[in-house]
Amino acid sequence: MDVFRKALKRVGLVNVSIIAILLLIAALPLFTTYSLGMDVLIFGLFAMSYNIIHGHMGQVSFGHCMFFGLGAYFTALLLYWLRLPSQISWIYLPLGVTGATLVAILVGTVVLQRRGIYFTLTNVAFQQLFYFLVLQLKGITKGDEGISNIPVPFDLMRLPLFYVSLGIVVGAVFLMKRIFIDSSFGLVLHAVRDSEERTQFVGYNTFRHMLKAYVMSAMFAALAGGLYVMHLHYVGLTMMRFELNAEVVIMTVLGGARSFIGPLIGAAVFYVMKDFITSNVGHWQLILGILVMAIIMFLRDGLVGRIKALKF
Amino acid sequence: MITMDFLASVFLSGLSLAGIIGLMALGLGLIFGFQFIFTFAQAAFFSLGAYVGFNLMKLGLSFWVALPAVFVFVGILGMLTERYLLSRFDRSDPASVLIFTVGLGLAIVEIIRWTQGLGIKFMQLPAGLDGSIRVLGSMFPAYRLFIIGYSGVMFIVIWLFLNKTPIGLIIRAGISDREMVSALGINISRIDAIVFGLGTALAGVGGFITAPILILQPDIGTDLNLLSIVVIIVGGMRSFGGTVISALVCALLATAFLIISAPLSNIVIFLFMGIVLLVKPGGFFGEVTRYEH
């Protein structure tokens, strides 16, 4: 027992639990459904990308699903309208993500003019703007119905997409962790979260740092959106609706916004619970609402914060 | 061919929309101005008001009795929410309250869905208001005129409440300097409950008077709540006059573009809000205080 405890201490409890959780998520399709595992991975990536703004930059956005949706729509529209042989059509995923990232530079420049509640609400405004834009441009997006039967890249079809996206998620986790926690950029961002004014006095251009973080966050959200399209072979307005903003914030605080891996765990708990409750108990939204209120009141740092606070 | 009749009816529709979103925005603005918390639960209280009123009328109460009953019921519920839940939060952490109210909204809407069922319901127009009246040379539904009149009266009543009563004086003082008011020995947490209750009650009656012209469904409040957010951003968060004028401008803008298409009308509204935030960050009649950056 002592040896075990020492080994645990050397690797670090948090790292052990991260690996354990990734393994658990990788094994999800074994004891639940394949599509539940996909939901956890894709929305876990989405929630982690959102957490760059929420947990690391200290701003709450209720519009982040615009980038998820834009990534999804750009990828889907390219795949659907500009057909390429399936061996090379995977190129549309990075192209779609690039498109959404360019939009994020423009939107970020505007929304980062303000902080706090105004930042939150300006994001809502832009998310609504893009939602209705998709609805308005019926000729291209097919509006309400969405586009089904999207041809997805051949290689991604053959390889189980689940494991491809697992690879992308794990890669993104380490990339984001390096960029955000281990670099000077991450430190400045945390300083901005704690006090933007003081960071400015030290001589940092806080706006530039925040914009970088915002765009990077949007990029990973768009990647999640593009992957979701390839999983479903479908794109629709449900990927841009207002409720999705709330859901991603909930996943983030559920897992713990202050920890890096928290949102992924939050997404896993969210979708496993949703799956169980909607099929066995019902009234998922009521239970979710009560859970959100309880988490905010009693577990300020989410589930991961609670695990970290345990003494071993 | 656009005729005068047509323009008049668009104008009056815009006015009635302005009344509804103005009431909601006023509640939202009062709560934010006084307590520095922003609530997403207004949409749920809007639905709650609609359903409570619907059921009171089904029990045989007349519209005119149900109206104040809804105001009192939703208001008391709001006061209890503030007193026992929201007052526990640290004021320096508005993000937590925001997310908390999202959870509250989800729970309320699901309870409505649970108890009322999924079926679509229609609320009867109150007797005497189900006809049409000739206004500005064209026929116009009497009920829409009632909404315009009622919200106008509510605006005046709230203005009088804020400007002519002792509690209103404290609220206005609290909006400009909250700490100073509590330093003067006034129990501000009691006023918090009143302000929050008033805000939710305004959303509740808004929902009730809107119910007859919309299809009654549990998430009836979502779209109008988003519109009311636009209204307070454009008008400035803590300005009474600004909220009223902004409600008029936004509603007329939305109704004018509604003729072309519904999504376009929303695009225009949210684009308008984005431009206002860029050009005048505090809204047209507000200013950015030291509490927000």
Tab-separated table of N, CA and C in Angstrom, chain A residues 54 60 62 109-110 113-118 120-122 124-126 128-129 132-133 135-136 138 197 242-243 246 249-250 253 283-290 292-294 296-297 300, chain B residues 32 38 40 84-85 88-89 93 95-96 98-100 102-104 106-107 109-111 113-114 222 226 229 233 237 261-264 266-267 270-271 273-274 277-278 281-282 288 292-293:
chain	number	residue	atom	x	y	z
A	54	HIS	N	-13.493	30.674	-20.370
A	54	HIS	CA	-14.195	30.685	-19.087
A	54	HIS	C	-13.223	30.532	-17.910
A	60	VAL	N	-17.185	34.861	-19.092
A	60	VAL	CA	-18.220	33.885	-19.421
A	60	VAL	C	-18.829	34.263	-20.762
A	62	PHE	N	-21.928	33.308	-23.466
A	62	PHE	CA	-23.097	32.493	-23.785
A	62	PHE	C	-23.336	32.520	-25.283
A	109	THR	N	-12.514	40.612	-32.102
A	109	THR	CA	-12.108	42.010	-32.033
A	109	THR	C	-13.247	42.871	-31.503
A	110	VAL	N	-14.470	42.527	-31.909
A	110	VAL	CA	-15.623	43.314	-31.454
A	110	VAL	C	-15.988	42.968	-30.008
A	113	GLN	N	-14.076	44.195	-26.862
A	113	GLN	CA	-14.106	45.596	-26.449
A	113	GLN	C	-14.690	45.722	-25.047
A	114	ARG	N	-15.446	44.741	-24.630
A	114	ARG	CA	-16.121	44.823	-23.342
A	114	ARG	C	-15.792	43.600	-22.506
A	115	ARG	N	-16.022	43.735	-21.181
A	115	ARG	CA	-15.760	42.624	-20.269
A	115	ARG	C	-17.037	42.312	-19.469
A	116	GLY	N	-16.943	41.264	-18.695
A	116	GLY	CA	-18.027	40.930	-17.772
A	116	GLY	C	-19.314	40.605	-18.499
A	117	ILE	N	-20.430	41.095	-17.959
A	117	ILE	CA	-21.727	40.721	-18.487
A	117	ILE	C	-21.905	41.192	-19.927
A	118	TYR	N	-21.281	42.333	-20.275
A	118	TYR	CA	-21.413	42.836	-21.643
A	118	TYR	C	-20.729	41.897	-22.631
A	120	THR	N	-20.436	38.665	-22.165
A	120	THR	CA	-21.360	37.534	-22.241
A	120	THR	C	-22.477	37.805	-23.243
A	121	LEU	N	-23.073	39.000	-23.137
A	121	LEU	CA	-24.261	39.285	-23.936
A	121	LEU	C	-23.912	39.632	-25.384
A	122	THR	N	-22.751	40.251	-25.604
A	122	THR	CA	-22.364	40.521	-26.991
A	122	THR	C	-22.141	39.210	-27.723
A	124	VAL	N	-23.760	36.491	-27.071
A	124	VAL	CA	-25.110	36.009	-27.363
A	124	VAL	C	-25.606	36.643	-28.652
A	125	ALA	N	-25.378	37.965	-28.781
A	125	ALA	CA	-25.871	38.679	-29.962
A	125	ALA	C	-25.268	38.104	-31.233
A	126	PHE	N	-23.963	37.863	-31.234
A	126	PHE	CA	-23.330	37.338	-32.439
A	126	PHE	C	-23.774	35.916	-32.731
A	128	GLN	N	-26.681	34.652	-32.036
A	128	GLN	CA	-28.016	34.765	-32.613
A	128	GLN	C	-27.941	35.241	-34.060
A	129	LEU	N	-27.028	36.183	-34.302
A	129	LEU	CA	-26.840	36.712	-35.646
A	129	LEU	C	-26.522	35.582	-36.623
A	132	PHE	N	-29.493	33.107	-37.176
A	132	PHE	CA	-30.521	33.575	-38.107
A	132	PHE	C	-29.985	33.730	-39.523
A	133	LEU	N	-28.680	33.988	-39.636
A	133	LEU	CA	-28.062	34.043	-40.952
A	133	LEU	C	-28.169	32.678	-41.637
A	135	LEU	N	-30.396	30.475	-40.996
A	135	LEU	CA	-31.815	30.275	-41.277
A	135	LEU	C	-32.228	31.058	-42.523
A	136	GLN	N	-31.652	32.245	-42.677
A	136	GLN	CA	-32.018	33.123	-43.790
A	136	GLN	C	-31.475	32.598	-45.124
A	138	LYS	N	-31.369	30.121	-46.953
A	138	LYS	CA	-31.968	28.805	-47.183
A	138	LYS	C	-31.384	28.106	-48.399
A	197	GLU	N	-6.273	44.933	-14.983
A	197	GLU	CA	-5.655	46.253	-14.824
A	197	GLU	C	-4.178	46.117	-14.440
A	242	PHE	N	-29.425	28.336	-29.196
A	242	PHE	CA	-29.011	29.030	-27.981
A	242	PHE	C	-28.784	28.066	-26.822
A	243	GLU	N	-29.581	27.015	-26.732
A	243	GLU	CA	-29.481	26.086	-25.606
A	243	GLU	C	-28.108	25.423	-25.536
A	246	ALA	N	-25.699	27.242	-23.343
A	246	ALA	CA	-25.900	26.971	-21.925
A	246	ALA	C	-25.332	25.604	-21.564
A	249	VAL	N	-21.556	25.632	-21.144
A	249	VAL	CA	-21.169	26.281	-19.886
A	249	VAL	C	-21.418	25.325	-18.725
A	250	ILE	N	-22.547	24.611	-18.778
A	250	ILE	CA	-22.886	23.667	-17.713
A	250	ILE	C	-21.859	22.546	-17.622
A	253	VAL	N	-18.679	23.961	-15.909
A	253	VAL	CA	-18.709	24.156	-14.458
A	253	VAL	C	-18.953	22.837	-13.725
A	283	HIS	N	-37.622	13.726	-17.358
A	283	HIS	CA	-37.449	15.069	-16.798
A	283	HIS	C	-35.981	15.437	-16.631
A	284	TRP	N	-35.209	15.157	-17.658
A	284	TRP	CA	-33.779	15.422	-17.650
A	284	TRP	C	-33.480	16.884	-17.329
A	285	GLN	N	-34.230	17.799	-17.954
A	285	GLN	CA	-33.922	19.219	-17.768
A	285	GLN	C	-34.124	19.662	-16.330
A	286	LEU	N	-35.119	19.091	-15.653
A	286	LEU	CA	-35.358	19.433	-14.254
A	286	LEU	C	-34.179	18.978	-13.407
A	287	ILE	N	-33.754	17.739	-13.628
A	287	ILE	CA	-32.629	17.205	-12.856
A	287	ILE	C	-31.361	17.985	-13.177
A	288	LEU	N	-31.183	18.306	-14.463
A	288	LEU	CA	-30.015	19.090	-14.860
A	288	LEU	C	-30.025	20.464	-14.190
A	289	GLY	N	-31.189	21.094	-14.196
A	289	GLY	CA	-31.305	22.420	-13.578
A	289	GLY	C	-30.940	22.381	-12.112
A	290	ILE	N	-31.479	21.399	-11.394
A	290	ILE	CA	-31.188	21.279	-9.965
A	290	ILE	C	-29.702	20.988	-9.752
A	292	VAL	N	-27.210	21.849	-11.714
A	292	VAL	CA	-26.433	23.068	-11.965
A	292	VAL	C	-26.473	23.979	-10.744
A	293	MET	N	-27.684	24.155	-10.180
A	293	MET	CA	-27.812	25.030	-9.014
A	293	MET	C	-26.979	24.491	-7.852
A	294	ALA	N	-27.026	23.165	-7.657
A	294	ALA	CA	-26.291	22.565	-6.542
A	294	ALA	C	-24.786	22.703	-6.737
A	296	ILE	N	-23.141	24.952	-8.483
A	296	ILE	CA	-22.722	26.344	-8.321
A	296	ILE	C	-22.712	26.725	-6.847
A	297	MET	N	-23.670	26.183	-6.086
A	297	MET	CA	-23.756	26.561	-4.675
A	297	MET	C	-22.722	25.843	-3.815
A	300	ARG	N	-17.982	24.815	-5.934
A	300	ARG	CA	-17.611	25.928	-6.791
A	300	ARG	C	-16.579	25.515	-7.839
B	32	PHE	N	-30.502	44.218	-12.671
B	32	PHE	CA	-29.075	44.390	-12.925
B	32	PHE	C	-28.571	45.698	-12.331
B	38	PHE	N	-27.081	39.445	-13.248
B	38	PHE	CA	-27.829	39.312	-14.482
B	38	PHE	C	-28.514	37.960	-14.453
B	40	PHE	N	-30.778	34.917	-16.262
B	40	PHE	CA	-31.303	34.284	-17.464
B	40	PHE	C	-32.630	33.584	-17.164
B	84	TYR	N	-33.850	33.282	-0.518
B	84	TYR	CA	-33.297	32.014	-0.033
B	84	TYR	C	-32.222	31.414	-0.926
B	85	LEU	N	-32.106	31.874	-2.169
B	85	LEU	CA	-31.091	31.283	-3.049
B	85	LEU	C	-30.041	32.302	-3.492
B	88	ARG	N	-27.386	34.187	-1.229
B	88	ARG	CA	-26.236	33.472	-0.680
B	88	ARG	C	-24.956	33.744	-1.461
B	89	PHE	N	-25.100	34.292	-2.660
B	89	PHE	CA	-23.912	34.441	-3.501
B	89	PHE	C	-23.154	35.718	-3.181
B	93	ASP	N	-18.961	38.019	-7.573
B	93	ASP	CA	-18.869	36.886	-8.480
B	93	ASP	C	-20.156	36.737	-9.281
B	95	ALA	N	-20.716	35.897	-12.279
B	95	ALA	CA	-20.800	34.778	-13.220
B	95	ALA	C	-21.516	33.585	-12.595
B	96	SER	N	-21.267	33.341	-11.295
B	96	SER	CA	-21.922	32.220	-10.630
B	96	SER	C	-23.434	32.389	-10.600
B	98	LEU	N	-25.208	34.119	-12.635
B	98	LEU	CA	-25.675	33.977	-14.012
B	98	LEU	C	-25.927	32.506	-14.343
B	99	ILE	N	-24.939	31.654	-14.041
B	99	ILE	CA	-25.062	30.232	-14.369
B	99	ILE	C	-26.132	29.584	-13.484
B	100	PHE	N	-26.208	30.044	-12.226
B	100	PHE	CA	-27.252	29.545	-11.329
B	100	PHE	C	-28.636	29.806	-11.918
B	102	VAL	N	-29.401	30.114	-14.980
B	102	VAL	CA	-29.631	29.222	-16.124
B	102	VAL	C	-30.230	27.909	-15.633
B	103	GLY	N	-29.643	27.365	-14.547
B	103	GLY	CA	-30.164	26.128	-13.967
B	103	GLY	C	-31.582	26.292	-13.469
B	104	LEU	N	-31.833	27.435	-12.806
B	104	LEU	CA	-33.174	27.722	-12.295
B	104	LEU	C	-34.189	27.758	-13.436
B	106	LEU	N	-33.983	26.313	-16.405
B	106	LEU	CA	-34.190	24.952	-16.924
B	106	LEU	C	-35.187	24.199	-16.055
B	107	ALA	N	-34.977	24.299	-14.721
B	107	ALA	CA	-35.834	23.562	-13.795
B	107	ALA	C	-37.284	24.040	-13.895
B	109	VAL	N	-38.855	25.600	-16.377
B	109	VAL	CA	-39.481	25.245	-17.660
B	109	VAL	C	-39.836	23.756	-17.689
B	110	GLU	N	-38.959	22.920	-17.118
B	110	GLU	CA	-39.253	21.490	-17.127
B	110	GLU	C	-40.424	21.161	-16.200
B	111	ILE	N	-40.535	21.873	-15.080
B	111	ILE	CA	-41.683	21.650	-14.192
B	111	ILE	C	-42.981	22.021	-14.917
B	113	ARG	N	-43.438	21.907	-18.145
B	113	ARG	CA	-43.659	20.873	-19.157
B	113	ARG	C	-44.226	19.607	-18.517
B	114	TRP	N	-43.733	19.310	-17.333
B	114	TRP	CA	-44.152	18.117	-16.593
B	114	TRP	C	-45.621	18.218	-16.190
B	222	THR	N	-38.327	32.277	-24.444
B	222	THR	CA	-36.919	32.342	-24.848
B	222	THR	C	-36.617	33.471	-25.839
B	226	LEU	N	-34.487	37.108	-25.256
B	226	LEU	CA	-33.306	37.557	-26.003
B	226	LEU	C	-33.528	38.975	-26.537
B	229	ILE	N	-33.035	41.445	-23.842
B	229	ILE	CA	-31.614	41.674	-23.569
B	229	ILE	C	-31.067	42.724	-24.536
B	233	ILE	N	-29.401	46.445	-23.537
B	233	ILE	CA	-28.038	46.767	-23.987
B	233	ILE	C	-28.050	48.051	-24.806
B	237	MET	N	-28.030	50.000	-19.378
B	237	MET	CA	-28.544	49.077	-18.363
B	237	MET	C	-29.354	49.736	-17.246
B	261	SER	N	-38.767	39.075	-43.880
B	261	SER	CA	-38.698	37.697	-43.395
B	261	SER	C	-38.324	37.695	-41.925
B	262	ALA	N	-38.756	36.658	-41.207
B	262	ALA	CA	-38.524	36.602	-39.763
B	262	ALA	C	-37.041	36.491	-39.416
B	263	PRO	N	-36.266	35.624	-40.096
B	263	PRO	CA	-34.842	35.574	-39.751
B	263	PRO	C	-34.144	36.904	-40.004
B	264	LEU	N	-34.508	37.577	-41.115
B	264	LEU	CA	-33.864	38.845	-41.447
B	264	LEU	C	-34.120	39.867	-40.348
B	266	ASN	N	-34.508	39.333	-37.229
B	266	ASN	CA	-33.611	39.046	-36.107
B	266	ASN	C	-32.172	39.426	-36.422
B	267	ILE	N	-31.748	39.176	-37.671
B	267	ILE	CA	-30.380	39.552	-38.057
B	267	ILE	C	-30.185	41.050	-37.858
B	270	PHE	N	-29.942	41.987	-34.044
B	270	PHE	CA	-28.703	41.650	-33.353
B	270	PHE	C	-27.507	42.398	-33.946
B	271	LEU	N	-27.576	42.700	-35.252
B	271	LEU	CA	-26.541	43.528	-35.867
B	271	LEU	C	-26.581	44.933	-35.275
B	273	MET	N	-27.610	45.749	-32.332
B	273	MET	CA	-27.038	45.696	-30.985
B	273	MET	C	-25.517	45.673	-31.036
B	274	GLY	N	-24.957	44.906	-31.976
B	274	GLY	CA	-23.501	44.854	-32.102
B	274	GLY	C	-22.926	46.221	-32.433
B	277	LEU	N	-23.055	48.581	-29.445
B	277	LEU	CA	-22.009	48.272	-28.461
B	277	LEU	C	-20.645	48.781	-28.904
B	278	LEU	N	-20.414	48.782	-30.210
B	278	LEU	CA	-19.130	49.283	-30.711
B	278	LEU	C	-19.049	50.794	-30.617
B	281	PRO	N	-20.557	52.007	-26.103
B	281	PRO	CA	-20.502	50.788	-25.283
B	281	PRO	C	-21.504	50.761	-24.133
B	282	GLY	N	-21.874	51.907	-23.590
B	282	GLY	CA	-22.800	51.895	-22.463
B	282	GLY	C	-24.253	51.946	-22.890
B	288	VAL	N	-21.016	53.479	-18.455
B	288	VAL	CA	-20.329	52.347	-17.868
B	288	VAL	C	-19.848	52.773	-16.486
B	292	GLU	N	-18.314	47.741	-13.902
B	292	GLU	CA	-18.209	46.935	-15.103
B	292	GLU	C	-17.145	47.539	-16.007
B	293	HIS	N	-16.483	46.700	-16.716
B	293	HIS	CA	-15.507	47.230	-17.668
B	293	HIS	C	-15.850	46.712	-19.054
